[in-house]
mmCIF file of C-alpha atoms in Angstrom:
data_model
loop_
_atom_site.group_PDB
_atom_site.id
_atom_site.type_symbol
_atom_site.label_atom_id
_atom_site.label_comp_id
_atom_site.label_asym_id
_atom_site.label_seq_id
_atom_site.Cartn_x
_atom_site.Cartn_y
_atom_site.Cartn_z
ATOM 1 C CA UNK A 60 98.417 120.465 85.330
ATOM 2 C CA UNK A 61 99.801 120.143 81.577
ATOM 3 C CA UNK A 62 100.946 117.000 80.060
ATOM 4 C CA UNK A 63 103.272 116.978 77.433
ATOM 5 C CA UNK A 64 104.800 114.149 75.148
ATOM 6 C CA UNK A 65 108.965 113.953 74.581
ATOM 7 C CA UNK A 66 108.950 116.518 72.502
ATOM 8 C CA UNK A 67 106.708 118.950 74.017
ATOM 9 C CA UNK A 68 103.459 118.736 72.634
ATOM 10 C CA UNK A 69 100.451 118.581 74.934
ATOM 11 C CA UNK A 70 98.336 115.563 75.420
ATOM 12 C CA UNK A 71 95.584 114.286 76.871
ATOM 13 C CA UNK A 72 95.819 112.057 80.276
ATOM 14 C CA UNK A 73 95.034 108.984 78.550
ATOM 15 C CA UNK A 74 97.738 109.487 76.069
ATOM 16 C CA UNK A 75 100.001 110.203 78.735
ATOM 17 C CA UNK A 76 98.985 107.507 80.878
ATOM 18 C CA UNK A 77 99.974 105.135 77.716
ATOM 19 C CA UNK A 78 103.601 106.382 77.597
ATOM 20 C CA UNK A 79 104.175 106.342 80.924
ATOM 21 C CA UNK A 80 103.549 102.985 80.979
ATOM 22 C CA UNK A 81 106.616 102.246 78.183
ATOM 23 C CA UNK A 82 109.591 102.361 80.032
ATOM 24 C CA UNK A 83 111.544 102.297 76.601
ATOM 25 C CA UNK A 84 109.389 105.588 76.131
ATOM 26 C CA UNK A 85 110.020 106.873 79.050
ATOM 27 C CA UNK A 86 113.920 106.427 79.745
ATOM 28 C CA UNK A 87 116.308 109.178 77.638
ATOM 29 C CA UNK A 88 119.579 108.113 79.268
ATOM 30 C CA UNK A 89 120.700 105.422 81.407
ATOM 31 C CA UNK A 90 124.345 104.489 82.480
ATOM 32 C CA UNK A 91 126.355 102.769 85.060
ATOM 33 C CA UNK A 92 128.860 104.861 87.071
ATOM 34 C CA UNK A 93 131.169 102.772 89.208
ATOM 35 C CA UNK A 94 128.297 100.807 90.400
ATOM 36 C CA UNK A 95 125.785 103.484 90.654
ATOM 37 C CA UNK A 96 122.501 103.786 88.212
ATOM 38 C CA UNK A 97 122.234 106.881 86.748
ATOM 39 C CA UNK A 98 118.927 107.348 84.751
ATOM 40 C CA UNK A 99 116.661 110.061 83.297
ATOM 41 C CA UNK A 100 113.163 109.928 82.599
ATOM 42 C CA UNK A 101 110.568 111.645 81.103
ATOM 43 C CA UNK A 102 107.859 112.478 83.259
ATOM 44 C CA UNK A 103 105.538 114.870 81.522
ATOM 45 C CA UNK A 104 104.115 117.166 83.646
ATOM 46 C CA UNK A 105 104.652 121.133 82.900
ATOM 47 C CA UNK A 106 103.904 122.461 85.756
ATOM 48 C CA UNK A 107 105.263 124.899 88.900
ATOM 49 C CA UNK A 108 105.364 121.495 90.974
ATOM 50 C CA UNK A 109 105.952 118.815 88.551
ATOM 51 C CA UNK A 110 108.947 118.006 85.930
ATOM 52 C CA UNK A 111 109.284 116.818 82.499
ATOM 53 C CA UNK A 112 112.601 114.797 83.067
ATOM 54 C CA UNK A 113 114.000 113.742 86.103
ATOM 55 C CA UNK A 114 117.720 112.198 87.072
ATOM 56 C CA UNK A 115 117.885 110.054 89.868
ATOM 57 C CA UNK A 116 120.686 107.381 90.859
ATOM 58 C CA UNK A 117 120.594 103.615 92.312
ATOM 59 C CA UNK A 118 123.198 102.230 94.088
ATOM 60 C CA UNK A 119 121.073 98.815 94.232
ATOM 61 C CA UNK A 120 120.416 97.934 90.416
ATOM 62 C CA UNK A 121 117.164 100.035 90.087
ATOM 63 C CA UNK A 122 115.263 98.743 93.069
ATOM 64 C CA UNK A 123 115.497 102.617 95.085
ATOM 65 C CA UNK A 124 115.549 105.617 93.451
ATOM 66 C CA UNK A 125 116.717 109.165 94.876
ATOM 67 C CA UNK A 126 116.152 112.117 92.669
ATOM 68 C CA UNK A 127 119.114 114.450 91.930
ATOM 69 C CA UNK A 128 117.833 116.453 89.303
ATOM 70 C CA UNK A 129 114.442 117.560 88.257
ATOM 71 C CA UNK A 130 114.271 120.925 86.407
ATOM 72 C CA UNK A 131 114.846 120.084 82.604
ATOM 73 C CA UNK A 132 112.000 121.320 80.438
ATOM 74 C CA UNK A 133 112.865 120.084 77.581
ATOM 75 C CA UNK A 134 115.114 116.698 76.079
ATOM 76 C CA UNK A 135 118.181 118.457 75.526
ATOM 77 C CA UNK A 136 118.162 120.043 78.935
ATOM 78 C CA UNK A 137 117.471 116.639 80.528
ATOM 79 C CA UNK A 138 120.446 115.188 78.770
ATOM 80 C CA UNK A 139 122.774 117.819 80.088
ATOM 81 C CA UNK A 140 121.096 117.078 82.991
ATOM 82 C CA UNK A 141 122.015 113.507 83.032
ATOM 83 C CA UNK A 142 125.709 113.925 82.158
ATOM 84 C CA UNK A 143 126.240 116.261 84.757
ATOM 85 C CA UNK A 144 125.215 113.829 87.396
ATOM 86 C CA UNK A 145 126.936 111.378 85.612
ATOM 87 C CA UNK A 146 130.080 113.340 85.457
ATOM 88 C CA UNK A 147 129.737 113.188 89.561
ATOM 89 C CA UNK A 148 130.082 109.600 89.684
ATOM 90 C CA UNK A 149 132.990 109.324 87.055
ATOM 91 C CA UNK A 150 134.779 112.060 88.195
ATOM 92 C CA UNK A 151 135.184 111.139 91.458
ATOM 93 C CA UNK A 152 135.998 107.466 91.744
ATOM 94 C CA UNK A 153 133.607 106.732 93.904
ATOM 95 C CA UNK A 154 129.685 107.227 94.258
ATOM 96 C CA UNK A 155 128.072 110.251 96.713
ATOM 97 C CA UNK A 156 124.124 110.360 97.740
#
C-alpha cells in the first residue's frame, strides 16, 4: 500500500496519519445540494483497493456517509468527480441514494 500527499507525492504513514487527521487538509470540495451533503476527500492510498479521493453524500448534516464515487487519482479528477455528483442533486430537484 502507497500513501501519497494532495498532490501526489509519496509519504511515509506517519506523515499521512498527520493529514488525515486535518479535516481542512483533507476536504477538496464540499457543498449543499437541496439538503444533501456532497463532499470529497482525500484519502491517500494508491492502491488496486484503496482511493485517493472519495465523494460521498449526507442527507443528515454529515453524521452518515455513503460513497458515490471513489476512482479519482489525482485532485483535478476528484473535482470533476465532485461536480458530477453534485450536478445529480441540482439537476434533479430532488436528492437520490
Amino acid at each position: 500500500m502507497v500513501h501519497k500527499d494532495r498532490q501526489g507525492n509519496v509519504v511515509t504513514l506517519d506523515k499521512w496519519a498527520d493529514l488525515w487527521e486535518d479535516m481542512t487538509y483533507r476536504v477538496v470540495a464540499e457543498d449543499d445540494a437541496h439538503g444533501v451533503l456532497v463532499r470529497t476527500v482525500w484519502e491517500g492510498i494508491d492502491d488496486i483497493v484503496g482511493a485517493m479521493f472519495a465523494t460521498g453524500i449526507s442527507h443528515d448534516g454529515g453524521q452518515k456517509w455513503v460513497n458515490r464515487r471513489e476512482d479519482a487519482r489525482t485532485e483535478a479528477e476528484a473535482l470533476v468527480q465532485h461536480r458530477e455528483v453534485l450536478q445529480e442533486f441540482l439537476g434533479k430537484g430532488e436528492p437520490r441514494t
